[in-house]
Coordinates of C-alpha atoms in Angstrom, one line a residue:
Chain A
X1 CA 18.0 -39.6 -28.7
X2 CA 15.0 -37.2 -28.2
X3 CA 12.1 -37.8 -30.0
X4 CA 11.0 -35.8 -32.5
X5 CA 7.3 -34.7 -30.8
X6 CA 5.3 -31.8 -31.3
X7 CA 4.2 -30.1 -27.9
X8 CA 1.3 -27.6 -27.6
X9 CA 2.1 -24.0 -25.6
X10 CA -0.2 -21.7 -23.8
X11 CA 1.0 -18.2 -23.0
X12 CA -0.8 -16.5 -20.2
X13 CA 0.5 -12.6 -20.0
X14 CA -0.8 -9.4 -19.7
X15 CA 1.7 -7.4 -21.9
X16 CA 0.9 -8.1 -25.5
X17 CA 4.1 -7.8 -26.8
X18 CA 5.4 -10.7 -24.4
X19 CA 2.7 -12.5 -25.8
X20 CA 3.7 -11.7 -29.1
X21 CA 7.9 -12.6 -28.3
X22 CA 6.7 -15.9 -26.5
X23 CA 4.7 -17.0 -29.5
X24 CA 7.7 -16.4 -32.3
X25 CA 10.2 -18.0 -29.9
X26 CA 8.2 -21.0 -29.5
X27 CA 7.2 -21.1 -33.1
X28 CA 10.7 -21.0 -34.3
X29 CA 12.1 -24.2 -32.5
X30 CA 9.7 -26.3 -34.6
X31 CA 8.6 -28.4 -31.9
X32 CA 5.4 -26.4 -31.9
X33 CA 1.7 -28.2 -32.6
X34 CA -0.2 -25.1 -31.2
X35 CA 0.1 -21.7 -29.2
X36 CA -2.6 -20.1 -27.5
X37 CA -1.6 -16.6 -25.9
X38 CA -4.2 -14.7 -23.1
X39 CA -3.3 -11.7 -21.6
X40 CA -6.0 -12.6 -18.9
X41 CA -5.4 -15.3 -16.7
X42 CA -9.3 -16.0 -15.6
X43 CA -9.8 -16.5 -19.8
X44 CA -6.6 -19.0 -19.6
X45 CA -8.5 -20.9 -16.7
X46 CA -11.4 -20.9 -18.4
X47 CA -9.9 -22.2 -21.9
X48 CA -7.9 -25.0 -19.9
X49 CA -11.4 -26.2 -18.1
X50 CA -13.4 -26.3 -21.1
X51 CA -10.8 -27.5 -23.1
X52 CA -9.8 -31.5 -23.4
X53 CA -6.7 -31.7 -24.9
X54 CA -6.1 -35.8 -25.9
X55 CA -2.7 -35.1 -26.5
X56 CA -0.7 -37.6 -25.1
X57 CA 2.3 -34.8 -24.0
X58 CA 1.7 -32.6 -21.3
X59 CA 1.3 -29.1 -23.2
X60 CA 3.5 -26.6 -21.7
X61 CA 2.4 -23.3 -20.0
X62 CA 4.4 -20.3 -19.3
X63 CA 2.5 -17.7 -17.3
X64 CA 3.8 -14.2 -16.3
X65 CA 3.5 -13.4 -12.3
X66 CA 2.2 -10.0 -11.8
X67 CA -1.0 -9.1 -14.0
X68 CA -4.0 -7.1 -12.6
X69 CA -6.9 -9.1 -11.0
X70 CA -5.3 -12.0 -11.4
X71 CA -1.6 -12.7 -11.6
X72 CA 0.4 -15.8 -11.8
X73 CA 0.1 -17.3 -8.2
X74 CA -3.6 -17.0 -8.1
X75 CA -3.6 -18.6 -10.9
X76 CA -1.7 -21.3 -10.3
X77 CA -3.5 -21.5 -6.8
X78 CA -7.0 -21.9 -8.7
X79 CA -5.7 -24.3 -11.6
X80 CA -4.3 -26.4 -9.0
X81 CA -8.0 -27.0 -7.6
X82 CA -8.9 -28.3 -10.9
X83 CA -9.6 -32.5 -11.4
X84 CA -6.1 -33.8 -11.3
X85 CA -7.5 -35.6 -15.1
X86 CA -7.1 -32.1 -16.4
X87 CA -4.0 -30.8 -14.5
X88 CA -2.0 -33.8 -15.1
X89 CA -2.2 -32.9 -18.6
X90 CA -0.3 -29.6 -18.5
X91 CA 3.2 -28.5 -17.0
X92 CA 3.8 -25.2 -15.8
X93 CA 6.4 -22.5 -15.9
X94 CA 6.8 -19.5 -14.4
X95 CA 8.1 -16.9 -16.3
X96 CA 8.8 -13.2 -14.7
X97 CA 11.1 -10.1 -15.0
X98 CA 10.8 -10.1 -11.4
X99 CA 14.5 -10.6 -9.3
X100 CA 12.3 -10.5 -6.4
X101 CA 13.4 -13.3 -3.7
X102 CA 10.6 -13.8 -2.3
X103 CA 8.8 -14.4 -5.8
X104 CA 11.5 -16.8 -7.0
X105 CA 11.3 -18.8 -3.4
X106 CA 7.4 -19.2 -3.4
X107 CA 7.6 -21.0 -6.9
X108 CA 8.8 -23.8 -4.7
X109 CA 5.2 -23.8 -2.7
X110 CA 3.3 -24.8 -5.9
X111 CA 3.6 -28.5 -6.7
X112 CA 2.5 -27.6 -10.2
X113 CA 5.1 -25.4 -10.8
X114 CA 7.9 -27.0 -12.8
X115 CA 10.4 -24.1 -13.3
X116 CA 11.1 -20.5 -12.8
X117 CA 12.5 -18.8 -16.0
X118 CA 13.6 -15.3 -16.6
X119 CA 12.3 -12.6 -19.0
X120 CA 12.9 -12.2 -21.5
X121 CA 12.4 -16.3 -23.5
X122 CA 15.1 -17.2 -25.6
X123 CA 15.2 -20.1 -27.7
X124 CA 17.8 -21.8 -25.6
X125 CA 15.9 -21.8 -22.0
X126 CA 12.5 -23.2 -24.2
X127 CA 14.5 -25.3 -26.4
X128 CA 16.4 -27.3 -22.5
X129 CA 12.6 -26.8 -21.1
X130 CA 11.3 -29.0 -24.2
X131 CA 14.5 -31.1 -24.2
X132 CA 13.5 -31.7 -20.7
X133 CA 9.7 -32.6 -20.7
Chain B
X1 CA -0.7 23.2 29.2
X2 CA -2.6 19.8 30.2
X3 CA -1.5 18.5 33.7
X4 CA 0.5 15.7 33.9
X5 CA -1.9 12.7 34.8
X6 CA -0.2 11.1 38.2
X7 CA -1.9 7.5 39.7
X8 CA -0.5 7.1 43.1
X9 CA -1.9 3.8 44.9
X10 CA -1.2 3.5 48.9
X11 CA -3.3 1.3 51.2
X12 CA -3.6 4.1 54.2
X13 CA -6.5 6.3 53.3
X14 CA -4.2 9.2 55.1
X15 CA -1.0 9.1 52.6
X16 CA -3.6 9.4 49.4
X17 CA -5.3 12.2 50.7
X18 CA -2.2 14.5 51.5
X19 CA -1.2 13.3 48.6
X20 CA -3.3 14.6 46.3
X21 CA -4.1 17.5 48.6
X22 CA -0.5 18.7 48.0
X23 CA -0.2 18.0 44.6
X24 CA -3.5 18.7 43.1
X25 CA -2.6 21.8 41.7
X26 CA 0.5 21.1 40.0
X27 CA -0.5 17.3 38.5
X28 CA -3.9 15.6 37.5
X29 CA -4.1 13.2 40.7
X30 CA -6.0 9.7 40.5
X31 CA -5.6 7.7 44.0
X32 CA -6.5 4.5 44.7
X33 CA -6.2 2.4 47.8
X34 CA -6.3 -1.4 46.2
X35 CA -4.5 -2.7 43.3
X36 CA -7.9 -3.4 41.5
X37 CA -9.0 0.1 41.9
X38 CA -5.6 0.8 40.2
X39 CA -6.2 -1.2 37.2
X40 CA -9.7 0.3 36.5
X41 CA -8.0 3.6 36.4
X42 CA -5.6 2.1 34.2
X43 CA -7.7 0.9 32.0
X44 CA -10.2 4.0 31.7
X45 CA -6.8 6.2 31.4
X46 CA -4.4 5.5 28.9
X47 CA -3.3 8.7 29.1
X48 CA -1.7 8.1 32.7
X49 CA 1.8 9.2 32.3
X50 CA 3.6 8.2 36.3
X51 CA 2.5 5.6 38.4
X52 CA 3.7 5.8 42.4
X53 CA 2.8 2.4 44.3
X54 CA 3.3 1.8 47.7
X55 CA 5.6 -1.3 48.4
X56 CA 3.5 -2.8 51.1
X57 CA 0.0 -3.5 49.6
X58 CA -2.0 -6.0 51.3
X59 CA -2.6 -8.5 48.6
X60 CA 0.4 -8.3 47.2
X61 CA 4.1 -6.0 46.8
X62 CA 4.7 -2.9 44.8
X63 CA 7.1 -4.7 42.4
X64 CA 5.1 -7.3 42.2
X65 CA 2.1 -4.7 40.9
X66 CA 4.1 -3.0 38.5
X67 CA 5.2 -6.5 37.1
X68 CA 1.7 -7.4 36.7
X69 CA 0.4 -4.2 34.8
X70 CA 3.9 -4.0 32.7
X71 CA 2.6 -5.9 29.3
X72 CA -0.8 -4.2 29.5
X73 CA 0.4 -1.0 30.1
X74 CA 3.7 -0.6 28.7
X75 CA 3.8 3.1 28.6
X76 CA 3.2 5.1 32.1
X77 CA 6.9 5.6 34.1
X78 CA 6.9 3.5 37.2
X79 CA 7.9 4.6 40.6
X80 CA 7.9 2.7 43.7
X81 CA 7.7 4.3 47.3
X82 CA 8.7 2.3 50.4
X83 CA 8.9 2.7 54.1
X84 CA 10.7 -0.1 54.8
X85 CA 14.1 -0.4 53.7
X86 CA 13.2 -3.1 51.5
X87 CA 16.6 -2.8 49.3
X88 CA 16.2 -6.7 48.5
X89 CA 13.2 -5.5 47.0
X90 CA 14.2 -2.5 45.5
X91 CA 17.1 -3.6 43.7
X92 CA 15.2 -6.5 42.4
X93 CA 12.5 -3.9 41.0
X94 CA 15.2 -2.0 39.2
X95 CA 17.4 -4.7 37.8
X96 CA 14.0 -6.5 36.2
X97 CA 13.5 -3.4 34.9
X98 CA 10.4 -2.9 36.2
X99 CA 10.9 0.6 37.9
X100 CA 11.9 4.1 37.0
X101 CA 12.9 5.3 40.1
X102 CA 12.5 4.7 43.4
X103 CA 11.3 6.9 46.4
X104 CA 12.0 6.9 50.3
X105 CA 9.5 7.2 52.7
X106 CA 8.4 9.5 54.2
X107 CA 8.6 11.2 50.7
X108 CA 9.3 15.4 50.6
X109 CA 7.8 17.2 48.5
X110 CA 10.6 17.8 46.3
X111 CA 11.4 14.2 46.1
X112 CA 7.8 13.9 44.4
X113 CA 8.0 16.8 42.2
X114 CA 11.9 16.0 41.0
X115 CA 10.4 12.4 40.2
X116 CA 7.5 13.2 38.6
X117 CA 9.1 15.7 36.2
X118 CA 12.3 13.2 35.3
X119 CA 10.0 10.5 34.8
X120 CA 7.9 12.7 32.3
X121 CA 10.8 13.8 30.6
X122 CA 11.3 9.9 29.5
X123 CA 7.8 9.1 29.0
X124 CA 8.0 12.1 26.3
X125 CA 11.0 10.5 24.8
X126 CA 10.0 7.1 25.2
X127 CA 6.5 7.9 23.2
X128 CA 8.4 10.6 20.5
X129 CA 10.2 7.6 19.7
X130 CA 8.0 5.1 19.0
X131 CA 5.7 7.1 17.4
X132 CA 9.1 8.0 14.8
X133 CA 9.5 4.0 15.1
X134 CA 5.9 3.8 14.1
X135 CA 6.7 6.4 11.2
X136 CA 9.8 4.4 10.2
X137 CA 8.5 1.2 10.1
X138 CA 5.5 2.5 7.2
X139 CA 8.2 3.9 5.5
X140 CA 10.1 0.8 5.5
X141 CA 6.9 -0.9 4.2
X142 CA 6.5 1.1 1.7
X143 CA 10.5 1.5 0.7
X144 CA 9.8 -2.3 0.7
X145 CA 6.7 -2.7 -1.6
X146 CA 8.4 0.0 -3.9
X147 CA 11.5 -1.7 -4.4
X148 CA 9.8 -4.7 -5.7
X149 CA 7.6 -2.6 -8.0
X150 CA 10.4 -0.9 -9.4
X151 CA 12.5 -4.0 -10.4
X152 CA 9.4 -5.4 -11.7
X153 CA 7.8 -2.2 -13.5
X154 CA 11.1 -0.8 -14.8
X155 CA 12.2 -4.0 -15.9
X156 CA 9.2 -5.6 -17.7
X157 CA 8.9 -2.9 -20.1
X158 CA 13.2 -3.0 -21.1
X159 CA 13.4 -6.7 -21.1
X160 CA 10.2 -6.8 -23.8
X161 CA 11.4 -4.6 -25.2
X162 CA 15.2 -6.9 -25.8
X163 CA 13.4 -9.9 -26.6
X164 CA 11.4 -7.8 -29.7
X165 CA 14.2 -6.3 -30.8
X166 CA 16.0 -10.4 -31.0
X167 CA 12.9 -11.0 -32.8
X168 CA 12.8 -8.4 -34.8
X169 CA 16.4 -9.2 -36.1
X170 CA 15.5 -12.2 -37.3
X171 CA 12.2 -11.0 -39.6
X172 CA 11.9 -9.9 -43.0
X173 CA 8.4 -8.8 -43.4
X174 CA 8.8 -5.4 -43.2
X175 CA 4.9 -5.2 -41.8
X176 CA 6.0 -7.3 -39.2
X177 CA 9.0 -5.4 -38.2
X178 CA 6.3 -2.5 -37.9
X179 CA 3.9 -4.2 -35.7
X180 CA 7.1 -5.5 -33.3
X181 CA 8.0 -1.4 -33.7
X182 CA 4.5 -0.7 -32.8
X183 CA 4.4 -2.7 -29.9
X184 CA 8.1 -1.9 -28.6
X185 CA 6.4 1.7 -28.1
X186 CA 3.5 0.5 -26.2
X187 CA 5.9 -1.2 -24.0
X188 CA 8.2 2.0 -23.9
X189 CA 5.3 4.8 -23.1
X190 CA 4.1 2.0 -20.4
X191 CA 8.0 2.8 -19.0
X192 CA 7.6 6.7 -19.3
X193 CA 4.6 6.9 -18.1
X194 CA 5.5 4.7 -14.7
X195 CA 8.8 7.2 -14.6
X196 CA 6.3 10.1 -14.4
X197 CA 4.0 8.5 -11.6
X198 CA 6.8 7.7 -9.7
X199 CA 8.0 11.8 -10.3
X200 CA 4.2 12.7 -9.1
X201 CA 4.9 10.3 -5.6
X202 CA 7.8 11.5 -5.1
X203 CA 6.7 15.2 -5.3
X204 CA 3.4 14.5 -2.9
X205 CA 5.7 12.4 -0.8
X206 CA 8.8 15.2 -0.3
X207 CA 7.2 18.3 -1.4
X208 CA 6.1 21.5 0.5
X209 CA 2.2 22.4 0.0
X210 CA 2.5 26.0 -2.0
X211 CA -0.5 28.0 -1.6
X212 CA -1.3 29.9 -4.3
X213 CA -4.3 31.6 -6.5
X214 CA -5.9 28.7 -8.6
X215 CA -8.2 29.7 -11.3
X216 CA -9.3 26.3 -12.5
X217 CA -10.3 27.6 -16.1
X218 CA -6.6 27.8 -17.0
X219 CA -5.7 25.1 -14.8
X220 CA -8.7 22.6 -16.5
X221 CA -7.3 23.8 -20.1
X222 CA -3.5 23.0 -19.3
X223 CA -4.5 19.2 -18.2
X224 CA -7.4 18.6 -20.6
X225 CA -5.6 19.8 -23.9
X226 CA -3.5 17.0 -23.8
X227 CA -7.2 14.6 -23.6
X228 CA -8.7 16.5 -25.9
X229 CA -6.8 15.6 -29.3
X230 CA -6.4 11.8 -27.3
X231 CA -9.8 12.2 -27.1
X232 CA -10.8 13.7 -30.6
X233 CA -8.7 10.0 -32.0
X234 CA -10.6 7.8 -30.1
X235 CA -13.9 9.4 -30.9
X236 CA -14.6 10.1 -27.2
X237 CA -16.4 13.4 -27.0
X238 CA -15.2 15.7 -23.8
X239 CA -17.2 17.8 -21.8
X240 CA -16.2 20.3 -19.3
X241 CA -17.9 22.7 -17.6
X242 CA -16.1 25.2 -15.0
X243 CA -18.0 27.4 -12.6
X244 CA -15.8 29.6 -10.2
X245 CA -17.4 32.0 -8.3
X246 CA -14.5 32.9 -5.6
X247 CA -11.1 33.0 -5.2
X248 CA -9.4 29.8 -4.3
X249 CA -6.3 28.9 -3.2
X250 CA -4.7 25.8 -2.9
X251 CA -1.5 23.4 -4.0
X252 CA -1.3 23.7 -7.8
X253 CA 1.0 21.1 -8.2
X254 CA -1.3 18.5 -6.7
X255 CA -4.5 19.4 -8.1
X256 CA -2.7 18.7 -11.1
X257 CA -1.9 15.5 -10.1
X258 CA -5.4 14.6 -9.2
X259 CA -6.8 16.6 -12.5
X260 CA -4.6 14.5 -14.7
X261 CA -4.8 11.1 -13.2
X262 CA -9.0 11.3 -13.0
X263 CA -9.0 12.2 -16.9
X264 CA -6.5 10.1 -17.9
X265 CA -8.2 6.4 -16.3
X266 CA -11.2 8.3 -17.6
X267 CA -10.3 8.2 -21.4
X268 CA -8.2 5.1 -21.0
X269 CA -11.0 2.9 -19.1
X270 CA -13.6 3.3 -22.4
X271 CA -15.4 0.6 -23.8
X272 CA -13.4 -0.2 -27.2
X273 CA -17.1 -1.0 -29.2
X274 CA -19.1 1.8 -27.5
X275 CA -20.2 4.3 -30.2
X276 CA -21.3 7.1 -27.4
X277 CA -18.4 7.7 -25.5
X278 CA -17.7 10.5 -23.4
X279 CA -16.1 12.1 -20.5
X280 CA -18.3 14.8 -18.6
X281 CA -16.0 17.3 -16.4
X282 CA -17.8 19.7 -13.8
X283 CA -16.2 21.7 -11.4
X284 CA -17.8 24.0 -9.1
X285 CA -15.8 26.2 -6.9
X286 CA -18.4 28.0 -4.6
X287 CA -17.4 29.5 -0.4
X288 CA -14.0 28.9 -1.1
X289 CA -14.9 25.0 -1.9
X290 CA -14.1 22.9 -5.4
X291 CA -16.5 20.2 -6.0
X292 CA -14.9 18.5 -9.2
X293 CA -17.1 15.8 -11.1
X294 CA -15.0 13.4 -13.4
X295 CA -17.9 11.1 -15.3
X296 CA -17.2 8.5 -17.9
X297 CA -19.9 5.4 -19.2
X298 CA -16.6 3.5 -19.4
X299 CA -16.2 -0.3 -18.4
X300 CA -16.7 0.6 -14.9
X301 CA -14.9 -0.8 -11.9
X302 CA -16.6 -4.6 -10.6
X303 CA -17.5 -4.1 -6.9
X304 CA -15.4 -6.2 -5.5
X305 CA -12.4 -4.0 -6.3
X306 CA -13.7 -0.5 -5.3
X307 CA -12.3 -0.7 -2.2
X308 CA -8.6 -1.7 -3.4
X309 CA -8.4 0.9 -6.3
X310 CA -6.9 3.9 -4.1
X311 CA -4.2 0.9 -2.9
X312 CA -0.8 1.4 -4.0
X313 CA 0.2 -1.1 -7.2
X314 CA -3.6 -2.4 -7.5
X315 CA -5.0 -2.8 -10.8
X316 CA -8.7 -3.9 -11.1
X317 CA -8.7 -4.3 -15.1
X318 CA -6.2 -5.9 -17.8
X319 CA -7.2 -3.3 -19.8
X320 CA -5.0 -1.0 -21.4
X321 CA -1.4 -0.3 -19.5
X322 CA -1.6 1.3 -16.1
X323 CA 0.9 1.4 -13.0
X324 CA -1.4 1.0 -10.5
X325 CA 0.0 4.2 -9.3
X326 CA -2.5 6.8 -10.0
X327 CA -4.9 7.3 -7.8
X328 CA -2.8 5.9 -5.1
X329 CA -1.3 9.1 -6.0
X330 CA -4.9 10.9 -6.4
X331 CA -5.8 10.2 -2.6
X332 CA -2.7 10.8 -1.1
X333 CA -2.7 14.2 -2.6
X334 CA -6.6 14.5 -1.1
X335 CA -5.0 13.3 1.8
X336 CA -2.3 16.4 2.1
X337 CA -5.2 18.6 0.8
X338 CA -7.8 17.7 3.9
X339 CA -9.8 16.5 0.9
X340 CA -12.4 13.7 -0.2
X341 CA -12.9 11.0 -3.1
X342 CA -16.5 9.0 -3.6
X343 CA -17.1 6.4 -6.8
X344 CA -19.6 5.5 -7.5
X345 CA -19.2 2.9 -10.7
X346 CA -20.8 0.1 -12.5
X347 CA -19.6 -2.8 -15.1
X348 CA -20.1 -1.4 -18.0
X349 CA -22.1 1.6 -17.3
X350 CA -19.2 4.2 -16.4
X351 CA -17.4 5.4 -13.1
X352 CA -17.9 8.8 -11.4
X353 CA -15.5 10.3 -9.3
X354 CA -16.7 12.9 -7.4
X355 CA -13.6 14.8 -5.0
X356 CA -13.8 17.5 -2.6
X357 CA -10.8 20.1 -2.1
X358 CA -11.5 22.6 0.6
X359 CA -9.3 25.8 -0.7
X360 CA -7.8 28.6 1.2
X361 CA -8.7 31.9 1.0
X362 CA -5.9 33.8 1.0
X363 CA -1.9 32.2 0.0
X364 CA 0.6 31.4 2.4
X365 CA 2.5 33.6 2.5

């Protein structure tokens, strides 16, 4: 039986209207405390350093691969510097219209990287990502 | 034509000399009488095309040279020349691979000549294709780096697009519907406008420079009416000034390119609050020269990134949707042109481009 909890999201992507889908998928399964889109990653970073969430469940993070200045790896390379107090409290997904091999095989370099998901978010691959955390 | 450069390397003092006395005339000659001597010429001349060694050196065997010098210097054609019937040797030279041909002494001097001309018949081969391997391999890159752009920049755009319009299926509001329409377009003029960049490459890549009058007062109206009403929406005033005192000729279809890829980042790159905004356009053709001026007070490009903006698929700001195309596409029309591009640009005070086109002054025909 899965509990009936209440996760918060952060969106990190540079097209606003994949923001926008992102944010009505997750609202619509229910299972949403909060969403917080950026479509700059460095104000993500920012928001999750000065940020500290109490939440007991990790809150979930999809972020988009390749944005200007910078994209997806970086920041996954810079959020996992951060105090593992803070990054212990967030799970990250990739999420990427790219069907690039080499993209979907360095997701498996980042320890903080839960998942690779495709473009575009449908409530079934959030609602087995929830299911799951 | 230049003379072929020939290094032939002998211990007897005698054999250089006639040497080069015979062949002076026909080849550029470099003798030396040691090995060591040999690989100071080789180093101070990597445009040594045929090296002759004798077999019997003191210090150490022709083969055993040509071994030595083969990873440094890949390129010149290797020929040995023995006295001695040293087929062990010889075949041992050849089958390592280490020698082009090989010459009996005492050498003719047709033997020489026939040897030096078939051995620079492979050295031009050799070089024409690795400088078409050289070639290939960029091309590869790049075939490489625009594969994955395309899947990704192509894609993006259509797959937003399907997720709004499951969205949009599901809504009611009909407001909302019209902001998910609103946005769907963004996503879609993001799509054309990466179809035309990739047109514009693809043009400067494959296409033929045409050489043909360019008045830039017609040319300048063509590109900038489409930034004027653009302009006129966003309340960004637009100033050009064009001075053309000669004729000029040069590739219209590329000064297009640059014109309309400078203007558009121009009007695109604005500071959303700033109440004075404005894009200044001077162009000065003077002695056959066009000195164009592109000059916004825009959100400027951070330092940092100047160097990376003319890089193919870079994009310094989140702001606003770009390909990362453009001027990747600017400079490698300069490029084709023989022309220039200086920025000079600071966060939150503007950019200025300022490019260089030498013109012809006559068409090519």
């Amino acid at each position: 039986m899965v509990q009936n909890k209440k996760q918060h999201f952060i969106v990190i992507d540079d097209s606003k209207l994949d923001c926008f889908i992102a944010e009505k998928i997750i609202k619509n399964t229910g299972k949403c405390e909060s969403v917080i889109s950026f479509q700059i990653a460095k104000d993500a970073l920012a928001y999750i350093k000065a940020n500290n969430t109490t939440s007991t469940n990790p809150t979930i993070v999809l972020v988009d691969i390749q944005m200007p200045v910078m994209n997806g790896f970086q920041f996954v390379e810079a959020f996992e510097q951060l105090p593992a107090a803070v990054t212990s409290k967030y799970s990250i997904f990739i999420i990427s219209s790219s069907i690039n091999d080499d993209d979907l095989n360095r997701v498996h370099n980042y320890k903080s990287i839960s998942q690779f998901l495709n473009k575009p978010l449908t409530s079934n691959n959030l609602s087995l990502l929830i299911s799951k955390e | 034509m230049e003379k072929i450069k020939v290094l032939y390397i002998d211990d007897e003092q005698n054999n250089l000399n006639s040497f080069k006395a015979t062949f002076r005339f026909d080849y550029a000659i470099l003798i030396a009488a040691t090995t060591a001597q040999a690989h100071t010429y080789l180093q101070e001349n990597p445009d040594i095309r045929i090296i002759l060694c004798d077999q019997r050196m003191p210090d150490k065997t022709g083969v055993q040279f040509f071994e030595e010098i083969r990873n440094e210097h890949p390129e010149p054609i290797r020929m040995l020349i023995t006295g001695y019937t040293d087929i062990e040797s010889v075949i041992e030279g050849i089958n390592r691979g280490h020698i082009f041909r090989y010459i009996k002494k005492p050498w003719t001097d047709t033997d020489i000549k026939s040897a030096i001309e078939e051995g620079n018949k492979f050295y031009l081969t050799n070089s024409l294709l690795s400088i078409k391997n050289a070639e290939l391999q960029s091309a590869y890159d790049e075939l490489g780096k625009f594969a994955y752009s395309v899947t990704h920049d192509l894609r993006g755009p259509l797959l937003s697009v399907l997720g709004a319009l499951q969205i949009a299926e599901t809504v009611d509001d009909p407001d909302e519907v019209k902001e998910i329409l609103g946005m769907m377009g963004v996503a879609l003029t993001k799509l054309d406008d990466y179809i035309t960049s990739l047109h514009e490459y693809y043009s400067l890549k494959r296409g033929k420079l045409v050489y043909e009058e360019i008045d830039f007062n017609t040319i300048v109206k063509d590109v900038a009416g489409l930034f004027r009403i653009a302009g006129s929406m966003e309340q960004i005033k637009f100033n050009v000034e064009v001075s053309q005192q000669s004729a000029y000729y040069s590739d219209i279809v590329s000064i297009k390119i640059i014109l309309n890829n400078l203007f558009s980042n121009a009007f695109k790159y604005q500071r959303k609050e700033a109440t004075d905004k404005y894009v200044d356009v001077k162009i000065d053709v003077e002695n056959g020269n066009a000195v164009i001026f592109v000059k916004d007070n825009g959100i400027g490009i951070q330092e940092e990134h100047i160097d990376n903006i003319f890089t193919m698929f870079f994009r310094a700001t989140s702001q606003d949707t770009g390909s990362g195309f453009g001027l990747y596409n600017v400079k490698d029309a300069l490029n084709k042109l023989n022309g220039a591009i200086e920025v000079k640009s600071a966060i939150g005070e503007g950019t200025t481009f300022k490019v260089t086109i030498p013109g012809r002054t006559h068409g090519s025909k």
